[in-house]
Coordinates of C-alpha atoms in Angstrom, one line a residue:
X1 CA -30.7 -44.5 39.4
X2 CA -30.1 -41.7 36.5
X3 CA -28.5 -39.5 39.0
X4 CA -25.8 -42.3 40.1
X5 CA -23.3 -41.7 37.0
X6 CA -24.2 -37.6 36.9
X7 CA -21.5 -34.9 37.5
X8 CA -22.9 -31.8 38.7
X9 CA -21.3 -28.3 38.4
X10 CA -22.4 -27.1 42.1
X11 CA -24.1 -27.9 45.0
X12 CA -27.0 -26.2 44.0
X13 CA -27.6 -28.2 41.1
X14 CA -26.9 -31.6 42.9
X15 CA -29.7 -30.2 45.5
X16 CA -32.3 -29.3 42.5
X17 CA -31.4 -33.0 40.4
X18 CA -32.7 -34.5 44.5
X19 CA -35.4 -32.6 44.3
X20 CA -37.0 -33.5 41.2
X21 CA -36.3 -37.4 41.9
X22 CA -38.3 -36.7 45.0
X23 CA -40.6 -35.4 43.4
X24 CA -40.9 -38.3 40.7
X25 CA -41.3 -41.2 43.1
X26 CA -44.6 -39.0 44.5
X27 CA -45.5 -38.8 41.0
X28 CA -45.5 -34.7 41.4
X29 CA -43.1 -34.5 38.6
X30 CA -43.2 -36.5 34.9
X31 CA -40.9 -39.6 34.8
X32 CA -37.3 -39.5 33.5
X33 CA -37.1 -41.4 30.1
X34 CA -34.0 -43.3 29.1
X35 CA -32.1 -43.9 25.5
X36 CA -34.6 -46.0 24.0
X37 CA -37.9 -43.7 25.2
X38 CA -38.9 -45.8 28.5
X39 CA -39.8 -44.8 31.5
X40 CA -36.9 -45.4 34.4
X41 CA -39.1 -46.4 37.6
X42 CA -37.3 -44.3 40.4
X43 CA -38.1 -47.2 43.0
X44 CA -35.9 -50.3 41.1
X45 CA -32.2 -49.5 41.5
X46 CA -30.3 -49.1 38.2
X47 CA -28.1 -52.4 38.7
X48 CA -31.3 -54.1 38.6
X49 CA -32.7 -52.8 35.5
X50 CA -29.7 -52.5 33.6
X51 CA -28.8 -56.4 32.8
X52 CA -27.2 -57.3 29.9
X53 CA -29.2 -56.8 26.4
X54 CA -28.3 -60.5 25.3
X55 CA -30.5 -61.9 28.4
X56 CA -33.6 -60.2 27.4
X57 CA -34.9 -59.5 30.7
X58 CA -38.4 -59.2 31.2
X59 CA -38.4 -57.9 34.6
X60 CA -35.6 -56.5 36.9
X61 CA -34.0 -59.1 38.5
X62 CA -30.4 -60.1 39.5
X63 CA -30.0 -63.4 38.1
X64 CA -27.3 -61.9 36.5
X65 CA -25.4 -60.7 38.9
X66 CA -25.2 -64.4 40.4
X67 CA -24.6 -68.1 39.0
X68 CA -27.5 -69.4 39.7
X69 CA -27.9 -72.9 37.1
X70 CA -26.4 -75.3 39.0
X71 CA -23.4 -77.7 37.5
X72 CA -24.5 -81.0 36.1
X73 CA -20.9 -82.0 37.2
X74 CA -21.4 -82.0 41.0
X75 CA -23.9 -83.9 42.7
X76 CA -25.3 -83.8 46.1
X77 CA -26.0 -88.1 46.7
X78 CA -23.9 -89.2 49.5
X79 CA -22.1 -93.0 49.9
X80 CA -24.4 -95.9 50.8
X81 CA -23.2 -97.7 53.6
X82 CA -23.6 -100.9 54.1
X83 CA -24.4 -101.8 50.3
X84 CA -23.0 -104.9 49.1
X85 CA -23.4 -104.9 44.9
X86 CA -22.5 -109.3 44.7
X87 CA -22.6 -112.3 46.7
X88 CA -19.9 -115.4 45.6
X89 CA -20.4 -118.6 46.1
X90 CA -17.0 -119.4 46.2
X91 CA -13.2 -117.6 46.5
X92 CA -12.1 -115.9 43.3
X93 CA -9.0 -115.1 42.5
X94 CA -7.4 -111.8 43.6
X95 CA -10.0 -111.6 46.7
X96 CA -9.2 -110.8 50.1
X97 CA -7.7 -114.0 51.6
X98 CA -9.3 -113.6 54.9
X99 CA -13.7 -112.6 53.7
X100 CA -13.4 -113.6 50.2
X101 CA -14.2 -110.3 49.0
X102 CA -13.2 -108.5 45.4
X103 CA -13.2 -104.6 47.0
X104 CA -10.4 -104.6 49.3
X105 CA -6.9 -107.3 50.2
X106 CA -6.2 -109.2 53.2
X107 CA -4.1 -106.4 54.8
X108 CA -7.0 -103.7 54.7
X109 CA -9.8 -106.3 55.6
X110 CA -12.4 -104.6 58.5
X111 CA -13.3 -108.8 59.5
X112 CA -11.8 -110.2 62.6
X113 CA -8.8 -112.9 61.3
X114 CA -10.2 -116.0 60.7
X115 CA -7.8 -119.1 61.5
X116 CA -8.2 -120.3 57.7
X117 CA -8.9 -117.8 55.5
X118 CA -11.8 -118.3 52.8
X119 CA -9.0 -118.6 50.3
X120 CA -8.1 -121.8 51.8
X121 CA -11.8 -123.1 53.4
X122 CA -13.8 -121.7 50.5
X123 CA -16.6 -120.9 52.7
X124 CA -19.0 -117.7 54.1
X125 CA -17.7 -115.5 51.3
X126 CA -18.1 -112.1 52.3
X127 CA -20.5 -110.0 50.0
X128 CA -18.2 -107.0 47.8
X129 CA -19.1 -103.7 49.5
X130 CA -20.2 -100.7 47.0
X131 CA -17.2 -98.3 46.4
X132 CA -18.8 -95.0 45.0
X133 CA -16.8 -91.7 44.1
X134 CA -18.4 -88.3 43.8
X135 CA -17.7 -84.8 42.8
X136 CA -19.2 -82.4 45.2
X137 CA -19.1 -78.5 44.1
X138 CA -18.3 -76.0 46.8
X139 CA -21.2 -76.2 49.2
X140 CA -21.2 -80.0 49.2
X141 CA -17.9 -80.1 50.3
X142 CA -18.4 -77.9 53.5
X143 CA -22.0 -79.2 54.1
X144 CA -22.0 -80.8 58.2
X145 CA -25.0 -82.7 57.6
X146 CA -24.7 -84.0 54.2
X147 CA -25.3 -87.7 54.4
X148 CA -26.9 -87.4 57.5
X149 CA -30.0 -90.1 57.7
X150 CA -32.8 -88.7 60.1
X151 CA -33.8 -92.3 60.4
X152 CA -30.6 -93.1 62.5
X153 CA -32.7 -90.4 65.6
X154 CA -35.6 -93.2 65.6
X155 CA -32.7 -95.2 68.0
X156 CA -32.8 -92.1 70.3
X157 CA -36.6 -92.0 70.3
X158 CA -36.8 -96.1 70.8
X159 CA -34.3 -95.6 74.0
X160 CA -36.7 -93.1 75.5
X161 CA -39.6 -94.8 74.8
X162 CA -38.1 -97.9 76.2
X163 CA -37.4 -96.3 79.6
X164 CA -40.6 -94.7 80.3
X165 CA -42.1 -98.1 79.4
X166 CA -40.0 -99.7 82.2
X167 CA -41.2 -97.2 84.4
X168 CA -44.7 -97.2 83.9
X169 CA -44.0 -101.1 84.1
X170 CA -42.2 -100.6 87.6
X171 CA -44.9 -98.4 88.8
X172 CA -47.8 -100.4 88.6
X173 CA -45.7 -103.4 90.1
X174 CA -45.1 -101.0 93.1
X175 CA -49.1 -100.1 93.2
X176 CA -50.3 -103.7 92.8
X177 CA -47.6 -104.6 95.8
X178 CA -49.4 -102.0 97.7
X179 CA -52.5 -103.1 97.4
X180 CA -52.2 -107.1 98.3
X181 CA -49.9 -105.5 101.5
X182 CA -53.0 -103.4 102.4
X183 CA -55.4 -106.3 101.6
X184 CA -53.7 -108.9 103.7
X185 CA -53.1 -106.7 106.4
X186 CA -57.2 -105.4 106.9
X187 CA -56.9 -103.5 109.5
X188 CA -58.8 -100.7 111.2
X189 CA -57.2 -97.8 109.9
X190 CA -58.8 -95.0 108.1
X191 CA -58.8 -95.3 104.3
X192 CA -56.9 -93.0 102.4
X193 CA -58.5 -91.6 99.5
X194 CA -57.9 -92.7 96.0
X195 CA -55.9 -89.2 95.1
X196 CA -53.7 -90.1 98.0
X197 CA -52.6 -92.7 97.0
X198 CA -51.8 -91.8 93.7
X199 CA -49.9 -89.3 95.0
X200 CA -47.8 -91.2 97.4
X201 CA -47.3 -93.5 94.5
X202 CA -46.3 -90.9 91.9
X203 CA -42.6 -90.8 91.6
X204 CA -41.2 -87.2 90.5
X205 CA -37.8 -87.1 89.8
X206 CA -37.4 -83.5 90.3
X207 CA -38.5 -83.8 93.8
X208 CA -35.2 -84.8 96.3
X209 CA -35.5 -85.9 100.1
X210 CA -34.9 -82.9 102.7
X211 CA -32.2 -85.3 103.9
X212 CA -30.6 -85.4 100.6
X213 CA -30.5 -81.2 100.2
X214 CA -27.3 -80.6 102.1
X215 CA -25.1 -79.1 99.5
X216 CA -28.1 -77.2 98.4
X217 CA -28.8 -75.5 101.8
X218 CA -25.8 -73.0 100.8
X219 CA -26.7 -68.7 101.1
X220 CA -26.6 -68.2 97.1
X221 CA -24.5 -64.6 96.5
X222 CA -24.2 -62.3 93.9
X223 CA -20.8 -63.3 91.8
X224 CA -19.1 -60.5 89.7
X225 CA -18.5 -61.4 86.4
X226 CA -17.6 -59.9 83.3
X227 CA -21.5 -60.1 82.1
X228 CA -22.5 -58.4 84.6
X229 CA -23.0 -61.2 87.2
X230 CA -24.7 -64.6 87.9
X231 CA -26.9 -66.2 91.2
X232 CA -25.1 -69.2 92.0
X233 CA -23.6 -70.9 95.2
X234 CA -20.4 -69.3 96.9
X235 CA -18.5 -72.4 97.9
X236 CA -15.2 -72.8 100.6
X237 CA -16.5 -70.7 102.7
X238 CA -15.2 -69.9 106.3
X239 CA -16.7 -69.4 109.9
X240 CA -15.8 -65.3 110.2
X241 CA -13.8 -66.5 113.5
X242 CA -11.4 -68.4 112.1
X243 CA -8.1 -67.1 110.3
X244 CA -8.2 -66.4 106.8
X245 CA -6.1 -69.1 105.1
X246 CA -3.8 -66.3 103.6
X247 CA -3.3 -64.6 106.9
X248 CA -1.7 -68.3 108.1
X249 CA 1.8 -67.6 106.4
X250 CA 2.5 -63.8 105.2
X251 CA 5.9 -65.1 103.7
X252 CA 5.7 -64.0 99.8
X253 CA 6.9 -67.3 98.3
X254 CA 4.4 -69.6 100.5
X255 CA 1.3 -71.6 99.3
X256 CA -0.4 -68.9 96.4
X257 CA -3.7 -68.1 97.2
X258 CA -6.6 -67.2 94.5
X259 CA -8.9 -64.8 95.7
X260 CA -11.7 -65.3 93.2
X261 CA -12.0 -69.1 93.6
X262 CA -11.0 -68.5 97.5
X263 CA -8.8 -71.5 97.0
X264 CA -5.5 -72.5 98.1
X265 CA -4.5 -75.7 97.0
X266 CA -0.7 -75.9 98.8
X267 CA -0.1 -76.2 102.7
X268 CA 1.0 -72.7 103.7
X269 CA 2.2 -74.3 106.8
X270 CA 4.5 -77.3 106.0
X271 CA 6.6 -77.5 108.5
X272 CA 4.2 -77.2 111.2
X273 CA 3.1 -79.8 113.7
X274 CA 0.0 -81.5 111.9
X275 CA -1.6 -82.3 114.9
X276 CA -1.9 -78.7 116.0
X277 CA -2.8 -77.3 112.3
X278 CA -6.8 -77.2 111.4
X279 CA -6.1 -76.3 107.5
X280 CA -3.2 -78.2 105.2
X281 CA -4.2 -76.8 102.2
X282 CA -7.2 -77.9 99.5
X283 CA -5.1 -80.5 98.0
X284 CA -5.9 -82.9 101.1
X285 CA -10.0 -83.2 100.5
X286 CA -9.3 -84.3 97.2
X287 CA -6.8 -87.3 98.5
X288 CA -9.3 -88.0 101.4
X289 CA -13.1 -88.8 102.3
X290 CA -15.5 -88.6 99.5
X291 CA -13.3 -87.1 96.7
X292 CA -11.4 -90.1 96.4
X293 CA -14.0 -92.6 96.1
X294 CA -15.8 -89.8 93.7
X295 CA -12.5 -90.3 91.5
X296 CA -12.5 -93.9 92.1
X297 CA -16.0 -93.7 90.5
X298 CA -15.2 -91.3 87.0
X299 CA -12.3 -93.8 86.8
X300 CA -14.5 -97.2 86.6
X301 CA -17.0 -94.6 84.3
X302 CA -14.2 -94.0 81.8
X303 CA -12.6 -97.3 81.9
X304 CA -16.3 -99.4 81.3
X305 CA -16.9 -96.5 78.4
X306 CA -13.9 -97.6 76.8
X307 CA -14.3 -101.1 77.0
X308 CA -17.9 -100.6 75.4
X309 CA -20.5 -100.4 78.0
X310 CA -23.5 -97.3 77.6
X311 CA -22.1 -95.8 81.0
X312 CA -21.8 -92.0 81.5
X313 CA -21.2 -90.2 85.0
X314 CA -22.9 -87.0 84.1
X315 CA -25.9 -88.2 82.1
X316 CA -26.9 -91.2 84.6
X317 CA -24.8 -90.9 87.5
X318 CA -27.0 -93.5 89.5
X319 CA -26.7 -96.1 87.0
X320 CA -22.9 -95.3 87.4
X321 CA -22.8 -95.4 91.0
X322 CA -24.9 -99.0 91.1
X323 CA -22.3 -100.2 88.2
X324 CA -19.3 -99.4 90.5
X325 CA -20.8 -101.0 93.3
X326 CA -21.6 -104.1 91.7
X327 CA -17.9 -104.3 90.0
X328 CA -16.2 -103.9 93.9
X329 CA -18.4 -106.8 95.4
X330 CA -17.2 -108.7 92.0
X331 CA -13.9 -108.0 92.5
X332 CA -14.1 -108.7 96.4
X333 CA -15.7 -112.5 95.7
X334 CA -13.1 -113.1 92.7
X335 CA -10.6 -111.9 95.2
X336 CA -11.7 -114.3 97.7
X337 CA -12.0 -116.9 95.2
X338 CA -8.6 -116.8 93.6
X339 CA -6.7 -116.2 96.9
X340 CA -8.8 -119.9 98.0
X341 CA -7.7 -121.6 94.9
X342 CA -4.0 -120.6 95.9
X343 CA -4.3 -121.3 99.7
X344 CA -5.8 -124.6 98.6
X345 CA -3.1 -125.4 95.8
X346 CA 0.1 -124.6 97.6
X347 CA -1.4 -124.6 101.5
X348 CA -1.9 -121.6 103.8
X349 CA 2.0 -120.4 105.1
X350 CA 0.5 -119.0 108.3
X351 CA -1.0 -122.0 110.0
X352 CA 1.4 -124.9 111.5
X353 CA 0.3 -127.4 108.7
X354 CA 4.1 -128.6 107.3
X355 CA 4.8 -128.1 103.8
X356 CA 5.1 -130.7 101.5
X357 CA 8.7 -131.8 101.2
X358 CA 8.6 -131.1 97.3
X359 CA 7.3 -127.1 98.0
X360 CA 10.1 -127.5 100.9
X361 CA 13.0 -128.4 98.0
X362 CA 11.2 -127.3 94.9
X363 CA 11.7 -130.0 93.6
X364 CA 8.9 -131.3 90.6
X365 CA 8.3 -133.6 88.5
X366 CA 9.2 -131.9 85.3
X367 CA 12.6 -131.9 84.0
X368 CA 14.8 -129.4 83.0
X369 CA 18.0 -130.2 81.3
X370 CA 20.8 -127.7 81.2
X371 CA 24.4 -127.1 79.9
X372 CA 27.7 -125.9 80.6
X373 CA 26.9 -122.1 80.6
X374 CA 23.7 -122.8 82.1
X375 CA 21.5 -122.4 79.4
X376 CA 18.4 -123.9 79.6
X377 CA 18.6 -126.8 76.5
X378 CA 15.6 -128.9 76.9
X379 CA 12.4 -128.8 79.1
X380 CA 11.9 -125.1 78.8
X381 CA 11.1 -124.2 75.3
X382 CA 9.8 -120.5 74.7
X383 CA 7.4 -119.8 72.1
X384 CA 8.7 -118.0 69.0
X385 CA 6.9 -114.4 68.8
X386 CA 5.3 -113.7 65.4
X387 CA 5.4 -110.3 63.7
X388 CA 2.0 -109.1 61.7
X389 CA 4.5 -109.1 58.5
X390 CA 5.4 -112.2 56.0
X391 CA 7.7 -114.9 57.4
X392 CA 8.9 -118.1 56.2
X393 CA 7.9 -117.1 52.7
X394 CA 9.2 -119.6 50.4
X395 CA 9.3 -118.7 46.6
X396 CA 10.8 -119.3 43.1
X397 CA 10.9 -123.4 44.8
X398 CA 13.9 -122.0 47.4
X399 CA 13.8 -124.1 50.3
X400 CA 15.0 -121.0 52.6
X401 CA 14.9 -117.4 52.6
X402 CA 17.0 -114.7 51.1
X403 CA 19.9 -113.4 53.5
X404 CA 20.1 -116.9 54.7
X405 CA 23.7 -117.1 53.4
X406 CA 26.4 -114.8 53.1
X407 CA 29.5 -115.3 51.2
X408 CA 31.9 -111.9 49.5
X409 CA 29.9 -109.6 51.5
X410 CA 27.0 -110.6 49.5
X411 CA 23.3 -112.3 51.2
X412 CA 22.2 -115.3 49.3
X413 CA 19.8 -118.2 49.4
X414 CA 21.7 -121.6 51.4
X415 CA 19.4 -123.8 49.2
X416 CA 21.4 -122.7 46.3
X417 CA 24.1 -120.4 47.3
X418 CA 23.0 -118.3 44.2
X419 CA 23.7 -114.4 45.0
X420 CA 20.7 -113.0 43.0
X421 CA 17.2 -111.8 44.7
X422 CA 14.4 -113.6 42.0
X423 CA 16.2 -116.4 40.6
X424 CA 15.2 -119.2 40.8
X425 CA 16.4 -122.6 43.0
X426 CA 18.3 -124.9 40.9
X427 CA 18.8 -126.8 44.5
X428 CA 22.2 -129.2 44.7
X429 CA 22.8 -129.4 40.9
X430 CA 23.4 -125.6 40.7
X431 CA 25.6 -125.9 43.6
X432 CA 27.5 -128.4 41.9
X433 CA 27.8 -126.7 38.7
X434 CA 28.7 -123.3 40.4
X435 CA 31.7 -125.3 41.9
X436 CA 32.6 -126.9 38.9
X437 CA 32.3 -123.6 36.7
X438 CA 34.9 -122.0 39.7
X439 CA 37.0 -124.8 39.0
X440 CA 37.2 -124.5 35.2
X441 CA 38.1 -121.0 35.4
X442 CA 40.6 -121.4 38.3
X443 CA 42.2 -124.1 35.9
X444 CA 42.0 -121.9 32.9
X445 CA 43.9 -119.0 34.9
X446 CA 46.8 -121.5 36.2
X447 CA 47.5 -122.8 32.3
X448 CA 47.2 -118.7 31.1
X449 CA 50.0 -118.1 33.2
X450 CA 51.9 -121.1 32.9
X451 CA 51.9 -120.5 28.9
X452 CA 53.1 -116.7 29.5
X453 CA 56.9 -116.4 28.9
X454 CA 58.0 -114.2 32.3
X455 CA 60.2 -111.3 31.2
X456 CA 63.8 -111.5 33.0
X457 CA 64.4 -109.7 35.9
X458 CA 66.4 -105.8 35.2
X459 CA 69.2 -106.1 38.0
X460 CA 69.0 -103.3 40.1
X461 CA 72.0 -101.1 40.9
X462 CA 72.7 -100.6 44.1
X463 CA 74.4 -96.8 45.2
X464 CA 75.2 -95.8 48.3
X465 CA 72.2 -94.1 49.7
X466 CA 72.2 -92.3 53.2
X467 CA 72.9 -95.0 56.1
X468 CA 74.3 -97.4 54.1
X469 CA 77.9 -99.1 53.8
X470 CA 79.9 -98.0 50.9
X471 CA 80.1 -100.6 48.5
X472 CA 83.7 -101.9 48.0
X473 CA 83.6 -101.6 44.2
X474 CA 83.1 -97.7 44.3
X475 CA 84.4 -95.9 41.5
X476 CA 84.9 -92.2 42.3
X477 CA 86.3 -89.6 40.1
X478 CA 88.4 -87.3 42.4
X479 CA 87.6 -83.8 40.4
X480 CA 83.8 -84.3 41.5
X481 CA 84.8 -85.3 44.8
X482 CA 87.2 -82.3 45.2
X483 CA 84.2 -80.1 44.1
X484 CA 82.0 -82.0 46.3
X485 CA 84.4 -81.3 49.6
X486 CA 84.5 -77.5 48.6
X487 CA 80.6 -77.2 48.6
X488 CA 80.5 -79.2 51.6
X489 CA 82.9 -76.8 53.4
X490 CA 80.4 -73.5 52.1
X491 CA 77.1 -75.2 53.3
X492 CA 79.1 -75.7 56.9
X493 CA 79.9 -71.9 57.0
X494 CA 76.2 -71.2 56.1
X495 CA 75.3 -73.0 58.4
X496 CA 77.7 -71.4 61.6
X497 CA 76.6 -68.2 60.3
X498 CA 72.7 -67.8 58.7
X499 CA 73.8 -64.0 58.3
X500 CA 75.7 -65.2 55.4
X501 CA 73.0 -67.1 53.5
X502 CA 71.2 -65.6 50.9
X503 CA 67.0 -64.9 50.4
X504 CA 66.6 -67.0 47.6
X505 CA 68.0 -70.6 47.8
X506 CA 68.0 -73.1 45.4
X507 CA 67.8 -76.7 46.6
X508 CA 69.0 -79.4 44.7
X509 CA 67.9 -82.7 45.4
X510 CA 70.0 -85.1 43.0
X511 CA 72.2 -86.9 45.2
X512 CA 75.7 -88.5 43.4
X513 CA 77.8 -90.8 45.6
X514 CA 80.8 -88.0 45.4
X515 CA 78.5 -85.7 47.3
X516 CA 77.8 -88.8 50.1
X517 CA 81.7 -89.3 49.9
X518 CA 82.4 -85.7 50.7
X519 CA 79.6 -85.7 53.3
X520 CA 81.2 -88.7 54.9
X521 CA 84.8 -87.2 55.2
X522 CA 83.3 -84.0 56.5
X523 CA 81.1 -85.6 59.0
X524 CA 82.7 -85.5 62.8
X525 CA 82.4 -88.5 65.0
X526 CA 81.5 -87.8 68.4
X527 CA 83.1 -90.9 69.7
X528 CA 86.2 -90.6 67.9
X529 CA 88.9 -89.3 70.5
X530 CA 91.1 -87.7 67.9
X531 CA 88.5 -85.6 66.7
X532 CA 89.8 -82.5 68.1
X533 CA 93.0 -82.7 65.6
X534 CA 91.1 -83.2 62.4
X535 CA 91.0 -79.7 61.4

């Protein structure tokens, strides 16, 4: 309204400005105006009636406060399945090699593997299938039904349709049976009325035999919940004589016991003799009696789903239970049957029949030949297992694979011997010529160096170096020596006494043969007995 975008001095004022809209809307008051001299209707809110001038409203309305033309862009068709655009009559290139088809390869083909593709037999070409690509806007894409056909519910309808037709079927079967047993049998008994009958013949399957309504003969109790509690049947109950299961052990760490479920799964007695105990725990009915051949019977339910049979334990549990049935007298004849076929192939080991004398030496008639190691050479041959990926694939006319030779630490083709991945087999020629081209240019390297003129050897001078014998042609000049002995003597002293040597110390590496000379003189010989009388 008006008053919406109003600032008002006082309360008093906003009170008055409520007033008078009051008073409009029950038409006791003249009707505000706005800008252009039209009446404001107090009963539209203003958002409604103020739209933009450019979308000349002639009403209030809020189609512009929402996008509300939809986008040509998007579309809401879904993908037809099962559409097939073209039939070929024969296999085109770049098909799948297994169907024949143009929309899809051999490695993403649906079809079971033929044993000769139609690439190779040319024949039942499968149809293309119709790819389709769509742009949905923002509804489209989160839409849980969209592409949902309502036809596909007509198979539900059909499956009911088809049982009650087998029962009425079974029904009058039953009645006609009836009758021909009370015809033939005439006797004197009083004849039951017509409505009788088709009671007695009536089958309700809500009704179940008083014999069969032992679980259901249980006191129903009030169960707390959090909803404020639900009628159903308190189960593992006790006779009020007996000891509470929790009261058997009181040790903290024994079997845990649930008080809402009144269920204790662990033995809280263990060690106990069993034959004096009257409760192990709840874990032993489900390992004995009925539980187990209930398990037995979701496990033959779950394992005949999965191999594609329309068998569910909970939706038609009879059908289940007749299913299992039939599968353990199966399985008992096959049993039989297979365990006669052995006793009559290799002879029954319990009875005094003798063997035969080859099952005596196993001994037979085929032959196995063997060699030094014991390997099995000849007789015995296991069959090659296949991978799903390419092998044996032969191209560029190579007569073997690539990595089937090695030679430099480099894989090759043996056809060839050529070191490159796509070239292609030049066979025993390019062998040939590869040898010959080696040749040439081991030749060419042998007359290069032949040709070069070899520079003559620089004689190398030989000095006295550290554990070597002085040469006999030594030349020394006895001023370095003399120097050499005195610096020899100070480098002693420096050593005796460390006090003596200074921070800084300047090594010198150059070596002459005065220096070894001097070294040599100072140098004391353990083993020399007069070495006491040197200095």
């Amino acid at each position: 309204m008006a008053t919406a975008s109003m600032a008002f001095k006082s309360r008093e004022d906003h009170r008055k400005q409520i007033e008078l809209d009051e008073a409009r809307k029950a038409g006791l008051a003249p009707a505000e105006v706005d800008e252009d001299g039209k009446e404001i209707n107090p009963h539209i809110p203003q958002y409604m009636s103020s739209a933009p001038w450019y979308l000349n409203p002639e009403r209030p309305s809020l189609k512009h406060q929402k996008k509300w033309k939809s986008d040509p862009n998007y579309t809401k068709a879904w993908y037809d399945r099962g559409a097939k655009i073209y039939q070929a009559d024969k296999y085109r290139k770049g098909a799948c090699e297994n169907c024949g088809a143009m929309t899809h390869n051999a490695k993403s083909c649906m079809e079971r593997p033929r044993q000769k593709g139609a690439k190779w037999t040319n024949m039942y070409i499968s149809p293309d299938e119709k790819i389709e690509t769509f742009e949905l806007d923002y509804d489209g894409k989160r839409d849980r039904w969209n592409g949902y056909d309502s036809a596909t519910y007509a198979r539900v309808i059909e499956r009911y349709e088809a049982r009650d037709e087998a029962r009425r079927k079974f029904l009058k079967e039953l009645q006609l049976k009836k009758l021909e047993e009370k015809n033939n049998n005439q006797n004197d008994e009083a004849e039951v009325s017509e409505e009788d009958d088709e009671d007695d013949l009536r089958v309700d399957e809500a009704k179940v035999d008083e014999s069969k309504q032992m679980d259901f003969a249980k006191v129903e109790k009030r169960v707390r919940t959090t909803g404020g509690g639900s009628t159903g049947t308190v189960r593992n109950l006790r006779i009020r004589e007996d000891t509470a299961k929790y009261l058997l052990n009181l040790d903290v760490n024994s079997a845990h016991y649930d008080p809402k479920t009144r269920s204790m799964r662990e033995d809280p007695q263990p060690d106990s003799d069993p034959n004096e105990k009257f409760y192990g725990g709840d874990n032993q009915y489900r390992t004995s009696g009925q539980a187990l051949e209930f398990k037995q019977l979701n496990m033959h339910a779950w394992e005949a789903f999965e191999k594609g049979q329309d068998i569910h334990m909970q939706a038609a549990p009879s059908q289940a239970e007749l299913l299992f049935k039939n599968y353990k007298i199966i399985k008992e004849k096959l049993k039989s049957k297979t365990k006669d076929t052995i006793m009559e192939k290799y002879g029954n080991a319990a009875s005094e029949e003798d063997l035969p004398r080859e099952l005596l030496l196993g001994q037979s008639e085929r032959q196995v030949e063997y060699d030094r190691a014991g390997r099995i050479i000849k007789g015995q041959e296991m069959a090659i297992p296949r991978s799903k990926y390419e092998e044996d694939v032969y191209i560029n006319n190579h007569t073997t694979v690539w990595g089937s030779w090695w030679k430099d630490h480099q894989w090759g083709y043996k056809c060839c011997k050529q070191m490159i991945r796509n070239s292609y087999c030049t066979g025993a020629a390019g062998i040939e010529a590869a040898e010959a081209a080696t040749d040439l240019m081991k030749a060419n390297i042998a007359r290069k160096e032949a040709t070069e003129e070899k520079p003559a050897p620089a004689e190398e001078k030989k000095l006295a170096t550290w554990g070597t014998d002085v040469p006999e042609d030594l030349v020394l000049d006895q001023k370095r020596l003399t120097e050499a002995l005195k610096k020899e003597d100070e480098r002693r002293k420096e050593e005796r006494d460390e006090r003596k040597r200074k921070y800084n110390v300047r090594w010198n590496d150059e070596v002459t043969a005065e220096d070894m000379e001097a070294y040599r003189m100072k140098k004391v010989h353990h083993d020399d007995p007069m070495k006491d009388f040197l200095n």
